[in-house]
XYZ file of C-alpha atoms in Angstrom:
103
model
C -8.917 22.098 -27.523
C -8.520 20.622 -30.905
C -9.210 24.073 -32.447
C -6.864 25.700 -30.079
C -4.173 22.974 -30.852
C -2.987 22.475 -27.430
C -0.099 20.499 -26.961
C -1.410 18.819 -23.698
C -4.588 17.731 -22.803
C -5.820 16.936 -19.066
C -8.910 15.124 -18.780
C -10.588 14.429 -15.406
C -12.889 11.284 -15.645
C -14.021 11.602 -19.170
C -15.855 8.235 -19.116
C -17.729 9.072 -15.739
C -21.437 8.412 -16.097
C -21.157 7.126 -19.659
C -22.619 3.789 -20.860
C -20.103 1.256 -21.999
C -20.422 2.231 -25.692
C -19.933 5.995 -25.087
C -17.105 5.440 -22.702
C -15.368 2.939 -25.028
C -15.580 5.487 -27.875
C -14.268 8.306 -25.700
C -11.324 6.131 -25.009
C -10.806 5.480 -28.767
C -10.945 9.204 -29.480
C -8.571 10.107 -26.827
C -6.120 7.287 -28.171
C -6.600 8.855 -31.851
C -5.619 12.437 -30.226
C -2.297 10.961 -29.179
C -1.649 8.849 -32.281
C -2.754 11.113 -35.054
C -2.385 14.665 -33.686
C 0.613 13.894 -31.250
C -1.318 15.190 -28.183
C -0.043 14.317 -24.727
C -3.316 13.279 -22.712
C -3.364 12.705 -19.270
C -6.327 11.216 -17.755
C -7.813 10.533 -14.507
C -9.489 7.183 -14.567
C -11.112 4.768 -11.967
C -11.293 2.085 -14.638
C -8.088 0.297 -14.554
C -8.874 -2.005 -17.665
C -9.641 1.427 -19.739
C -6.043 2.515 -18.707
C -4.577 -0.893 -19.671
C -6.121 -0.777 -23.014
C -5.709 2.681 -24.005
C -2.754 4.093 -22.256
C 1.007 4.037 -22.698
C 1.784 4.640 -19.123
C -0.232 4.219 -15.929
C 0.564 6.106 -12.693
C -1.396 4.431 -9.787
C -2.169 6.298 -6.515
C -2.759 4.985 -3.131
C -3.694 7.390 -0.157
C -2.916 10.502 -2.174
C 0.553 9.465 -3.173
C 2.035 7.422 -6.238
C 2.119 3.989 -5.624
C 3.164 2.650 -9.012
C 4.220 4.441 -12.068
C 5.450 2.853 -15.401
C 4.285 1.108 -18.857
C 1.137 -0.706 -18.752
C 2.840 -4.033 -18.646
C 4.915 -2.807 -15.853
C 2.117 -1.716 -13.678
C -0.501 -4.122 -14.499
C 0.500 -7.084 -12.608
C -1.499 -9.156 -9.933
C 1.038 -7.901 -7.392
C 1.023 -4.408 -7.927
C -2.752 -4.142 -8.310
C -3.434 -6.142 -5.223
C -1.045 -3.948 -3.245
C -2.498 -0.745 -4.451
C -6.270 -1.679 -4.455
C -6.351 -4.092 -1.572
C -8.301 -6.872 -3.356
C -7.193 -9.857 -5.211
C -6.431 -9.601 -9.025
C -6.070 -12.112 -11.837
C -4.551 -10.613 -15.119
C -5.312 -12.009 -18.426
C -4.301 -10.836 -21.772
C -6.746 -9.806 -24.366
C -5.582 -8.397 -27.828
C -2.074 -8.194 -26.432
C -3.095 -5.825 -23.433
C -3.661 -6.858 -19.680
C -7.127 -7.047 -18.554
C -7.778 -7.213 -14.931
C -9.953 -9.303 -13.116
C -10.725 -8.440 -9.607
C -12.513 -10.137 -7.023
């Protein structure tokens, strides 16, 4: 993909089955693809906190339809996440980014 110099990169669950160390490094590499090489990367993730820490925009789906779309700060609210996922959330801020705690 890098050698072919594609403009757009689509990744389906690139952190799936990776341990925390490798998953975090994968997300850092993806972020660098955007920042340093100007790639547009679209990821499918099930870990909302990875999306919050490494993305510019989040598109949350519910029942196969777009439930929320916007910047990280717009989507990562207690109300939005609780509505999408059907569980209670608290949102904290870590390093200037929202971190969700669900229970």
